[in-house]
């Protein structure tokens, strides 16, 4: 063990080795990141903690049970700070570590139940009839619906990100976004969380399109459960050039005789907007 000038540094190192189960090399790696006290470990946000544990070679091969024990230590310290209790790492022994992990598992389960319940409370839009004139209002309702449902990633980015159109926003406009909408445009469209969320979006589309004229547009995506692909197919069918031409022809037939030329122009302008 290295020589320590600070008792808090030594106490943290002892805890990391004797309770958490890290090796001396792994412990020194954490210390070399500037984390030399319980308080500094507690200040690590989730992103920084993930970077240290998964993106750095020294800790990337640490056993999952050891990762869990290190998370438990960080959580225990954070709870102590929240309740303004004295932080004495000598109190964090193997028994306390196990108890903290049990409490974390229970809280995670309750959070999952709460998330599922809150999603059930979000009211979906009415089923889409498949008629061209019904598309725009239904599309807006569906997007608003997805904006209220958190995805599977840790920060629960709204499912709206799955069907986003990156061409809708410029880099300068993105810089001005904050909160959930910024997450929507920054969330990656790949990886495990995206695959889960993409499938969930497909399931929601299927529930709302089944029985309507647009149901047929889901056929090519049924096996893959590709919600984003199905959504883009709908955009082509209802907002592509063919769809616009069909809508314009229909509008002319319906309005030219009944409402006059000026009103016809207004209807056509609304279709193209």
PDB file of C-alpha atoms in Angstrom:
ATOM      1  CA  UNK A   1       0.000   0.000   0.000  1.00  0.00           C
ATOM      2  CA  UNK A   2       1.246   3.493  -0.846  1.00  0.00           C
ATOM      3  CA  UNK A   3       2.122   6.020   1.814  1.00  0.00           C
ATOM      4  CA  UNK A   4      -0.755   8.375   2.587  1.00  0.00           C
ATOM      5  CA  UNK A   5      -0.548  11.964   3.721  1.00  0.00           C
ATOM      6  CA  UNK A   6      -4.314  12.209   4.230  1.00  0.00           C
ATOM      7  CA  UNK A   7      -6.137   9.819   6.606  1.00  0.00           C
ATOM      8  CA  UNK A   8      -9.327  10.113   4.503  1.00  0.00           C
ATOM      9  CA  UNK A   9      -7.401   8.963   1.446  1.00  0.00           C
ATOM     10  CA  UNK A  10      -6.100   5.931   3.307  1.00  0.00           C
ATOM     11  CA  UNK A  11      -9.497   5.080   4.747  1.00  0.00           C
ATOM     12  CA  UNK A  12     -11.090   5.208   1.288  1.00  0.00           C
ATOM     13  CA  UNK A  13      -8.327   3.021  -0.169  1.00  0.00           C
ATOM     14  CA  UNK A  14      -8.775   0.474   2.624  1.00  0.00           C
ATOM     15  CA  UNK A  15     -12.519   0.364   1.999  1.00  0.00           C
ATOM     16  CA  UNK A  16     -12.090  -0.060  -1.752  1.00  0.00           C
ATOM     17  CA  UNK A  17      -9.739  -3.000  -1.213  1.00  0.00           C
ATOM     18  CA  UNK A  18     -11.141  -4.732   1.884  1.00  0.00           C
ATOM     19  CA  UNK A  19     -14.889  -4.187   1.395  1.00  0.00           C
ATOM     20  CA  UNK A  20     -15.502  -3.441  -2.266  1.00  0.00           C
ATOM     21  CA  UNK A  21     -12.922  -5.972  -3.437  1.00  0.00           C
ATOM     22  CA  UNK A  22     -10.779  -3.902  -5.816  1.00  0.00           C
ATOM     23  CA  UNK A  23      -7.121  -4.731  -6.296  1.00  0.00           C
ATOM     24  CA  UNK A  24      -4.344  -2.358  -5.264  1.00  0.00           C
ATOM     25  CA  UNK A  25      -3.799  -1.393  -8.907  1.00  0.00           C
ATOM     26  CA  UNK A  26      -7.504  -0.667  -9.408  1.00  0.00           C
ATOM     27  CA  UNK A  27      -7.674   1.303  -6.185  1.00  0.00           C
ATOM     28  CA  UNK A  28      -4.684   3.419  -7.155  1.00  0.00           C
ATOM     29  CA  UNK A  29      -6.296   4.050 -10.542  1.00  0.00           C
ATOM     30  CA  UNK A  30      -9.353   5.543  -8.809  1.00  0.00           C
ATOM     31  CA  UNK A  31      -7.112   7.605  -6.540  1.00  0.00           C
ATOM     32  CA  UNK A  32      -5.166   8.859  -9.545  1.00  0.00           C
ATOM     33  CA  UNK A  33      -8.430  10.232 -10.943  1.00  0.00           C
ATOM     34  CA  UNK A  34      -8.369  12.613  -7.983  1.00  0.00           C
ATOM     35  CA  UNK A  35     -10.894  10.624  -5.933  1.00  0.00           C
ATOM     36  CA  UNK A  36      -9.176  10.505  -2.571  1.00  0.00           C
ATOM     37  CA  UNK A  37     -12.025  10.888  -0.104  1.00  0.00           C
ATOM     38  CA  UNK A  38     -15.570   9.671   0.455  1.00  0.00           C
ATOM     39  CA  UNK A  39     -16.922  13.127  -0.385  1.00  0.00           C
ATOM     40  CA  UNK A  40     -15.215  13.159  -3.783  1.00  0.00           C
ATOM     41  CA  UNK A  41     -16.544   9.680  -4.592  1.00  0.00           C
ATOM     42  CA  UNK A  42     -20.074  10.846  -3.746  1.00  0.00           C
ATOM     43  CA  UNK A  43     -19.766  13.779  -6.148  1.00  0.00           C
ATOM     44  CA  UNK A  44     -19.335  11.488  -9.152  1.00  0.00           C
ATOM     45  CA  UNK A  45     -22.424  11.778 -11.328  1.00  0.00           C
ATOM     46  CA  UNK A  46     -23.770   8.731 -13.173  1.00  0.00           C
ATOM     47  CA  UNK A  47     -22.017   9.627 -16.420  1.00  0.00           C
ATOM     48  CA  UNK A  48     -18.616  10.057 -14.769  1.00  0.00           C
ATOM     49  CA  UNK A  49     -19.056   6.870 -12.752  1.00  0.00           C
ATOM     50  CA  UNK A  50     -19.943   4.960 -15.920  1.00  0.00           C
ATOM     51  CA  UNK A  51     -16.896   6.392 -17.707  1.00  0.00           C
ATOM     52  CA  UNK A  52     -14.540   5.251 -14.962  1.00  0.00           C
ATOM     53  CA  UNK A  53     -16.085   1.792 -14.678  1.00  0.00           C
ATOM     54  CA  UNK A  54     -16.624   0.934 -18.334  1.00  0.00           C
ATOM     55  CA  UNK A  55     -14.514   3.184 -20.550  1.00  0.00           C
ATOM     56  CA  UNK A  56     -11.160   2.830 -18.825  1.00  0.00           C
ATOM     57  CA  UNK A  57      -9.109  -0.388 -19.320  1.00  0.00           C
ATOM     58  CA  UNK A  58      -8.030  -0.689 -15.675  1.00  0.00           C
ATOM     59  CA  UNK A  59     -11.599  -1.231 -14.435  1.00  0.00           C
ATOM     60  CA  UNK A  60     -13.318  -2.535 -17.570  1.00  0.00           C
ATOM     61  CA  UNK A  61     -12.801  -6.189 -16.581  1.00  0.00           C
ATOM     62  CA  UNK A  62     -13.897  -5.834 -12.964  1.00  0.00           C
ATOM     63  CA  UNK A  63     -16.440  -8.497 -11.941  1.00  0.00           C
ATOM     64  CA  UNK A  64     -20.060  -7.340 -11.933  1.00  0.00           C
ATOM     65  CA  UNK A  65     -20.411  -8.149  -8.241  1.00  0.00           C
ATOM     66  CA  UNK A  66     -17.485  -5.854  -7.493  1.00  0.00           C
ATOM     67  CA  UNK A  67     -19.055  -3.101  -9.609  1.00  0.00           C
ATOM     68  CA  UNK A  68     -22.233  -3.520  -7.574  1.00  0.00           C
ATOM     69  CA  UNK A  69     -20.289  -3.160  -4.324  1.00  0.00           C
ATOM     70  CA  UNK A  70     -18.605   0.016  -5.559  1.00  0.00           C
ATOM     71  CA  UNK A  71     -22.004   1.421  -6.559  1.00  0.00           C
ATOM     72  CA  UNK A  72     -23.279   0.517  -3.103  1.00  0.00           C
ATOM     73  CA  UNK A  73     -20.406   2.422  -1.467  1.00  0.00           C
ATOM     74  CA  UNK A  74     -21.097   5.513  -3.594  1.00  0.00           C
ATOM     75  CA  UNK A  75     -24.828   5.267  -2.863  1.00  0.00           C
ATOM     76  CA  UNK A  76     -24.253   4.855   0.882  1.00  0.00           C
ATOM     77  CA  UNK A  77     -22.038   7.953   0.997  1.00  0.00           C
ATOM     78  CA  UNK A  78     -24.538   9.984  -1.031  1.00  0.00           C
ATOM     79  CA  UNK A  79     -27.349   9.004   1.323  1.00  0.00           C
ATOM     80  CA  UNK A  80     -25.250  10.050   4.295  1.00  0.00           C
ATOM     81  CA  UNK A  81     -24.684  13.447   2.692  1.00  0.00           C
ATOM     82  CA  UNK A  82     -28.382  13.794   1.886  1.00  0.00           C
ATOM     83  CA  UNK A  83     -29.375  13.181   5.502  1.00  0.00           C
ATOM     84  CA  UNK A  84     -26.428  15.276   6.814  1.00  0.00           C
ATOM     85  CA  UNK A  85     -25.108  12.308   8.797  1.00  0.00           C
ATOM     86  CA  UNK A  86     -21.431  11.930   9.604  1.00  0.00           C
ATOM     87  CA  UNK A  87     -19.570   9.882   6.989  1.00  0.00           C
ATOM     88  CA  UNK A  88     -17.300   7.337   8.641  1.00  0.00           C
ATOM     89  CA  UNK A  89     -16.081   4.747   6.161  1.00  0.00           C
ATOM     90  CA  UNK A  90     -15.276   2.383   9.009  1.00  0.00           C
ATOM     91  CA  UNK A  91     -19.063   1.911   9.311  1.00  0.00           C
ATOM     92  CA  UNK A  92     -19.214   0.614   5.753  1.00  0.00           C
ATOM     93  CA  UNK A  93     -18.284  -3.005   6.349  1.00  0.00           C
ATOM     94  CA  UNK A  94     -19.338  -6.118   4.420  1.00  0.00           C
ATOM     95  CA  UNK A  95     -22.661  -6.309   6.251  1.00  0.00           C
ATOM     96  CA  UNK A  96     -23.485  -2.674   5.489  1.00  0.00           C
ATOM     97  CA  UNK A  97     -22.436  -3.143   1.868  1.00  0.00           C
ATOM     98  CA  UNK A  98     -24.814  -6.092   1.468  1.00  0.00           C
ATOM     99  CA  UNK A  99     -27.665  -4.207   3.133  1.00  0.00           C
ATOM    100  CA  UNK A 100     -27.106  -1.190   0.883  1.00  0.00           C
ATOM    101  CA  UNK A 101     -27.201  -3.382  -2.223  1.00  0.00           C
ATOM    102  CA  UNK A 102     -30.479  -4.924  -1.056  1.00  0.00           C
ATOM    103  CA  UNK A 103     -31.982  -1.468  -0.559  1.00  0.00           C
ATOM    104  CA  UNK A 104     -30.755  -0.319  -3.987  1.00  0.00           C
ATOM    105  CA  UNK A 105     -32.324  -3.363  -5.634  1.00  0.00           C
ATOM    106  CA  UNK A 106     -35.618  -2.687  -3.863  1.00  0.00           C
ATOM    107  CA  UNK A 107     -35.594   0.992  -4.888  1.00  0.00           C
ATOM    108  CA  UNK A 108     -34.806   0.071  -8.486  1.00  0.00           C
ATOM    109  CA  UNK A 109     -37.734  -2.344  -8.570  1.00  0.00           C
ATOM    110  CA  UNK A 110     -40.088   0.266  -7.123  1.00  0.00           C
ATOM    111  CA  UNK A 111     -38.869   2.820  -9.668  1.00  0.00           C
ATOM    112  CA  UNK A 112     -39.557   0.348 -12.466  1.00  0.00           C
ATOM    113  CA  UNK A 113     -43.074  -0.282 -11.146  1.00  0.00           C
ATOM    114  CA  UNK A 114     -43.661   3.459 -10.862  1.00  0.00           C
ATOM    115  CA  UNK A 115     -42.430   4.013 -14.410  1.00  0.00           C
ATOM    116  CA  UNK A 116     -44.710   1.303 -15.768  1.00  0.00           C
ATOM    117  CA  UNK A 117     -47.651   2.741 -13.867  1.00  0.00           C
ATOM    118  CA  UNK A 118     -47.006   6.264 -15.101  1.00  0.00           C
ATOM    119  CA  UNK A 119     -46.838   5.025 -18.688  1.00  0.00           C
ATOM    120  CA  UNK A 120     -50.206   3.362 -18.278  1.00  0.00           C
ATOM    121  CA  UNK A 121     -51.591   6.729 -17.210  1.00  0.00           C
ATOM    122  CA  UNK A 122     -50.556   8.339 -20.515  1.00  0.00           C
ATOM    123  CA  UNK A 123     -53.571   8.285 -22.787  1.00  0.00           C
ATOM    124  CA  UNK A 124     -52.825   7.266 -26.383  1.00  0.00           C
ATOM    125  CA  UNK A 125     -54.488   9.009 -29.320  1.00  0.00           C
ATOM    126  CA  UNK A 126     -57.488   7.504 -31.072  1.00  0.00           C
ATOM    127  CA  UNK A 127     -56.807   4.873 -33.694  1.00  0.00           C
ATOM    128  CA  UNK A 128     -55.703   6.265 -37.039  1.00  0.00           C
ATOM    129  CA  UNK A 129     -58.345   5.769 -39.713  1.00  0.00           C
ATOM    130  CA  UNK A 130     -55.794   5.863 -42.481  1.00  0.00           C
ATOM    131  CA  UNK A 131     -57.538   8.681 -44.333  1.00  0.00           C
ATOM    132  CA  UNK A 132     -55.239  11.316 -45.764  1.00  0.00           C
ATOM    133  CA  UNK A 133     -57.083  14.239 -44.194  1.00  0.00           C
ATOM    134  CA  UNK A 134     -56.809  12.636 -40.754  1.00  0.00           C
ATOM    135  CA  UNK A 135     -53.042  12.216 -40.949  1.00  0.00           C
ATOM    136  CA  UNK A 136     -51.753  15.604 -39.788  1.00  0.00           C
ATOM    137  CA  UNK A 137     -53.794  15.910 -36.588  1.00  0.00           C
ATOM    138  CA  UNK A 138     -53.225  12.247 -35.742  1.00  0.00           C
ATOM    139  CA  UNK A 139     -49.485  12.576 -36.364  1.00  0.00           C
ATOM    140  CA  UNK A 140     -49.308  15.523 -33.949  1.00  0.00           C
ATOM    141  CA  UNK A 141     -51.220  13.560 -31.305  1.00  0.00           C
ATOM    142  CA  UNK A 142     -48.993  10.508 -31.710  1.00  0.00           C
ATOM    143  CA  UNK A 143     -45.819  12.576 -31.395  1.00  0.00           C
ATOM    144  CA  UNK A 144     -47.187  14.248 -28.266  1.00  0.00           C
ATOM    145  CA  UNK A 145     -48.035  10.804 -26.911  1.00  0.00           C
ATOM    146  CA  UNK A 146     -44.472   9.504 -27.385  1.00  0.00           C
ATOM    147  CA  UNK A 147     -43.095  12.697 -25.844  1.00  0.00           C
ATOM    148  CA  UNK A 148     -44.756  11.722 -22.552  1.00  0.00           C
ATOM    149  CA  UNK A 149     -43.293   8.205 -22.371  1.00  0.00           C
ATOM    150  CA  UNK A 150     -39.753   7.621 -21.145  1.00  0.00           C
ATOM    151  CA  UNK A 151     -37.525   5.171 -22.974  1.00  0.00           C
ATOM    152  CA  UNK A 152     -35.424   2.354 -21.556  1.00  0.00           C
ATOM    153  CA  UNK A 153     -32.191   4.315 -21.177  1.00  0.00           C
ATOM    154  CA  UNK A 154     -31.201   5.507 -17.679  1.00  0.00           C
ATOM    155  CA  UNK A 155     -32.257   9.127 -18.228  1.00  0.00           C
ATOM    156  CA  UNK A 156     -35.610   8.013 -19.711  1.00  0.00           C
ATOM    157  CA  UNK A 157     -35.320  10.016 -22.911  1.00  0.00           C
ATOM    158  CA  UNK A 158     -38.855  10.326 -24.371  1.00  0.00           C
ATOM    159  CA  UNK A 159     -39.696   7.702 -26.999  1.00  0.00           C
ATOM    160  CA  UNK A 160     -40.203  10.570 -29.397  1.00  0.00           C
ATOM    161  CA  UNK A 161     -36.485  10.340 -30.187  1.00  0.00           C
ATOM    162  CA  UNK A 162     -37.066   7.076 -32.085  1.00  0.00           C
ATOM    163  CA  UNK A 163     -39.104   8.822 -34.818  1.00  0.00           C
ATOM    164  CA  UNK A 164     -37.298  12.161 -34.860  1.00  0.00           C
ATOM    165  CA  UNK A 165     -36.217  13.743 -38.129  1.00  0.00           C
ATOM    166  CA  UNK A 166     -32.702  15.124 -37.756  1.00  0.00           C
ATOM    167  CA  UNK A 167     -33.272  17.379 -40.756  1.00  0.00           C
ATOM    168  CA  UNK A 168     -35.883  19.293 -38.766  1.00  0.00           C
ATOM    169  CA  UNK A 169     -33.240  21.017 -36.686  1.00  0.00           C
ATOM    170  CA  UNK A 170     -29.920  22.720 -37.413  1.00  0.00           C
ATOM    171  CA  UNK A 171     -26.820  22.472 -35.187  1.00  0.00           C
ATOM    172  CA  UNK A 172     -27.413  26.072 -34.064  1.00  0.00           C
ATOM    173  CA  UNK A 173     -31.027  25.305 -33.140  1.00  0.00           C
ATOM    174  CA  UNK A 174     -29.901  22.191 -31.267  1.00  0.00           C
ATOM    175  CA  UNK A 175     -27.588  24.287 -29.116  1.00  0.00           C
ATOM    176  CA  UNK A 176     -30.583  26.347 -28.001  1.00  0.00           C
ATOM    177  CA  UNK A 177     -32.599  23.316 -26.895  1.00  0.00           C
ATOM    178  CA  UNK A 178     -32.726  22.317 -23.238  1.00  0.00           C
ATOM    179  CA  UNK A 179     -34.114  19.500 -21.133  1.00  0.00           C
ATOM    180  CA  UNK A 180     -36.051  16.642 -22.659  1.00  0.00           C
ATOM    181  CA  UNK A 181     -36.167  18.031 -26.197  1.00  0.00           C
ATOM    182  CA  UNK A 182     -32.388  18.229 -26.293  1.00  0.00           C
ATOM    183  CA  UNK A 183     -32.238  14.604 -25.196  1.00  0.00           C
ATOM    184  CA  UNK A 184     -34.655  13.700 -27.996  1.00  0.00           C
ATOM    185  CA  UNK A 185     -32.259  15.015 -30.636  1.00  0.00           C
ATOM    186  CA  UNK A 186     -29.055  13.788 -28.989  1.00  0.00           C
ATOM    187  CA  UNK A 187     -30.070  10.200 -28.144  1.00  0.00           C
ATOM    188  CA  UNK A 188     -28.255   7.652 -30.360  1.00  0.00           C
ATOM    189  CA  UNK A 189     -30.290   5.717 -32.913  1.00  0.00           C
ATOM    190  CA  UNK A 190     -28.376   2.504 -32.248  1.00  0.00           C
ATOM    191  CA  UNK A 191     -27.481   0.230 -29.358  1.00  0.00           C
ATOM    192  CA  UNK A 192     -29.423  -1.914 -26.902  1.00  0.00           C
ATOM    193  CA  UNK A 193     -31.665   0.829 -25.509  1.00  0.00           C
ATOM    194  CA  UNK A 194     -32.588   2.053 -28.976  1.00  0.00           C
ATOM    195  CA  UNK A 195     -33.478  -1.486 -30.093  1.00  0.00           C
ATOM    196  CA  UNK A 196     -35.831  -1.850 -27.120  1.00  0.00           C
ATOM    197  CA  UNK A 197     -37.412   1.557 -27.648  1.00  0.00           C
ATOM    198  CA  UNK A 198     -37.714   1.066 -31.397  1.00  0.00           C
ATOM    199  CA  UNK A 199     -39.632  -2.156 -30.833  1.00  0.00           C
ATOM    200  CA  UNK A 200     -41.872  -0.450 -28.282  1.00  0.00           C
ATOM    201  CA  UNK A 201     -42.727   2.283 -30.805  1.00  0.00           C
ATOM    202  CA  UNK A 202     -43.609  -0.381 -33.370  1.00  0.00           C
ATOM    203  CA  UNK A 203     -45.966  -2.049 -30.883  1.00  0.00           C
ATOM    204  CA  UNK A 204     -47.701   1.259 -30.249  1.00  0.00           C
ATOM    205  CA  UNK A 205     -48.049   1.936 -33.973  1.00  0.00           C
ATOM    206  CA  UNK A 206     -49.482  -1.520 -34.537  1.00  0.00           C
ATOM    207  CA  UNK A 207     -52.046  -1.017 -31.778  1.00  0.00           C
ATOM    208  CA  UNK A 208     -53.180   2.298 -33.283  1.00  0.00           C
ATOM    209  CA  UNK A 209     -53.120   1.344 -36.971  1.00  0.00           C
ATOM    210  CA  UNK A 210     -54.639  -2.144 -36.833  1.00  0.00           C
ATOM    211  CA  UNK A 211     -58.066  -2.146 -38.463  1.00  0.00           C
ATOM    212  CA  UNK A 212     -57.471   1.064 -40.396  1.00  0.00           C
ATOM    213  CA  UNK A 213     -56.424   1.790 -43.953  1.00  0.00           C
ATOM    214  CA  UNK A 214     -52.782   2.319 -42.904  1.00  0.00           C
ATOM    215  CA  UNK A 215     -52.346  -1.111 -41.358  1.00  0.00           C
ATOM    216  CA  UNK A 216     -50.846  -2.453 -44.566  1.00  0.00           C
ATOM    217  CA  UNK A 217     -47.840  -0.139 -44.218  1.00  0.00           C
ATOM    218  CA  UNK A 218     -46.671  -2.107 -41.172  1.00  0.00           C
ATOM    219  CA  UNK A 219     -46.314  -5.405 -43.041  1.00  0.00           C
ATOM    220  CA  UNK A 220     -42.664  -5.004 -44.034  1.00  0.00           C
ATOM    221  CA  UNK A 221     -41.657  -4.183 -40.464  1.00  0.00           C
ATOM    222  CA  UNK A 222     -43.590  -6.827 -38.577  1.00  0.00           C
ATOM    223  CA  UNK A 223     -40.762  -9.354 -38.222  1.00  0.00           C
ATOM    224  CA  UNK A 224     -38.129  -6.817 -37.255  1.00  0.00           C
ATOM    225  CA  UNK A 225     -40.428  -4.715 -35.066  1.00  0.00           C
ATOM    226  CA  UNK A 226     -38.834  -1.633 -36.594  1.00  0.00           C
ATOM    227  CA  UNK A 227     -40.886   1.282 -35.307  1.00  0.00           C
ATOM    228  CA  UNK A 228     -38.705   3.943 -36.903  1.00  0.00           C
ATOM    229  CA  UNK A 229     -38.849   2.192 -40.271  1.00  0.00           C
ATOM    230  CA  UNK A 230     -42.620   1.881 -40.066  1.00  0.00           C
ATOM    231  CA  UNK A 231     -42.953   5.569 -39.158  1.00  0.00           C
ATOM    232  CA  UNK A 232     -40.810   6.634 -42.097  1.00  0.00           C
ATOM    233  CA  UNK A 233     -42.995   4.487 -44.362  1.00  0.00           C
ATOM    234  CA  UNK A 234     -46.032   6.370 -43.100  1.00  0.00           C
ATOM    235  CA  UNK A 235     -44.332   9.689 -43.785  1.00  0.00           C
ATOM    236  CA  UNK A 236     -43.666   8.657 -47.377  1.00  0.00           C
ATOM    237  CA  UNK A 237     -47.244   7.450 -47.880  1.00  0.00           C
ATOM    238  CA  UNK A 238     -48.919  10.481 -46.302  1.00  0.00           C
ATOM    239  CA  UNK A 239     -46.427  13.293 -46.898  1.00  0.00           C
ATOM    240  CA  UNK A 240     -44.585  12.217 -50.041  1.00  0.00           C
ATOM    241  CA  UNK A 241     -45.216  13.760 -53.458  1.00  0.00           C
ATOM    242  CA  UNK A 242     -47.716  11.072 -54.506  1.00  0.00           C
ATOM    243  CA  UNK A 243     -49.739  11.642 -51.337  1.00  0.00           C
ATOM    244  CA  UNK A 244     -49.765  15.413 -51.875  1.00  0.00           C
ATOM    245  CA  UNK A 245     -50.868  15.067 -55.483  1.00  0.00           C
ATOM    246  CA  UNK A 246     -53.672  12.719 -54.477  1.00  0.00           C
ATOM    247  CA  UNK A 247     -54.798  15.094 -51.733  1.00  0.00           C
ATOM    248  CA  UNK A 248     -54.753  18.072 -54.095  1.00  0.00           C
ATOM    249  CA  UNK A 249     -56.857  16.221 -56.663  1.00  0.00           C
ATOM    250  CA  UNK A 250     -59.324  15.213 -53.981  1.00  0.00           C
ATOM    251  CA  UNK A 251     -59.499  18.763 -52.632  1.00  0.00           C
ATOM    252  CA  UNK A 252     -60.178  20.180 -56.067  1.00  0.00           C
ATOM    253  CA  UNK A 253     -62.960  17.715 -56.676  1.00  0.00           C
ATOM    254  CA  UNK A 254     -64.555  18.472 -53.329  1.00  0.00           C
ATOM    255  CA  UNK A 255     -64.246  22.261 -53.279  1.00  0.00           C
ATOM    256  CA  UNK A 256     -64.118  23.716 -56.779  1.00  0.00           C
ATOM    257  CA  UNK A 257     -67.844  23.369 -57.423  1.00  0.00           C
ATOM    258  CA  UNK A 258     -69.058  23.952 -53.918  1.00  0.00           C
ATOM    259  CA  UNK A 259     -66.904  26.714 -52.461  1.00  0.00           C
ATOM    260  CA  UNK A 260     -65.282  28.550 -55.315  1.00  0.00           C
ATOM    261  CA  UNK A 261     -61.783  29.071 -56.645  1.00  0.00           C
ATOM    262  CA  UNK A 262     -60.392  31.143 -53.755  1.00  0.00           C
ATOM    263  CA  UNK A 263     -61.362  28.587 -51.145  1.00  0.00           C
ATOM    264  CA  UNK A 264     -59.919  25.842 -53.314  1.00  0.00           C
ATOM    265  CA  UNK A 265     -56.574  27.642 -53.294  1.00  0.00           C
ATOM    266  CA  UNK A 266     -56.636  27.906 -49.505  1.00  0.00           C
ATOM    267  CA  UNK A 267     -57.304  24.185 -49.106  1.00  0.00           C
ATOM    268  CA  UNK A 268     -54.499  23.266 -51.505  1.00  0.00           C
ATOM    269  CA  UNK A 269     -52.124  25.646 -49.711  1.00  0.00           C
ATOM    270  CA  UNK A 270     -52.907  23.935 -46.388  1.00  0.00           C
ATOM    271  CA  UNK A 271     -52.132  20.526 -47.902  1.00  0.00           C
ATOM    272  CA  UNK A 272     -48.741  21.678 -49.152  1.00  0.00           C
ATOM    273  CA  UNK A 273     -47.778  23.377 -45.886  1.00  0.00           C
TER     274      UNK A 273
END
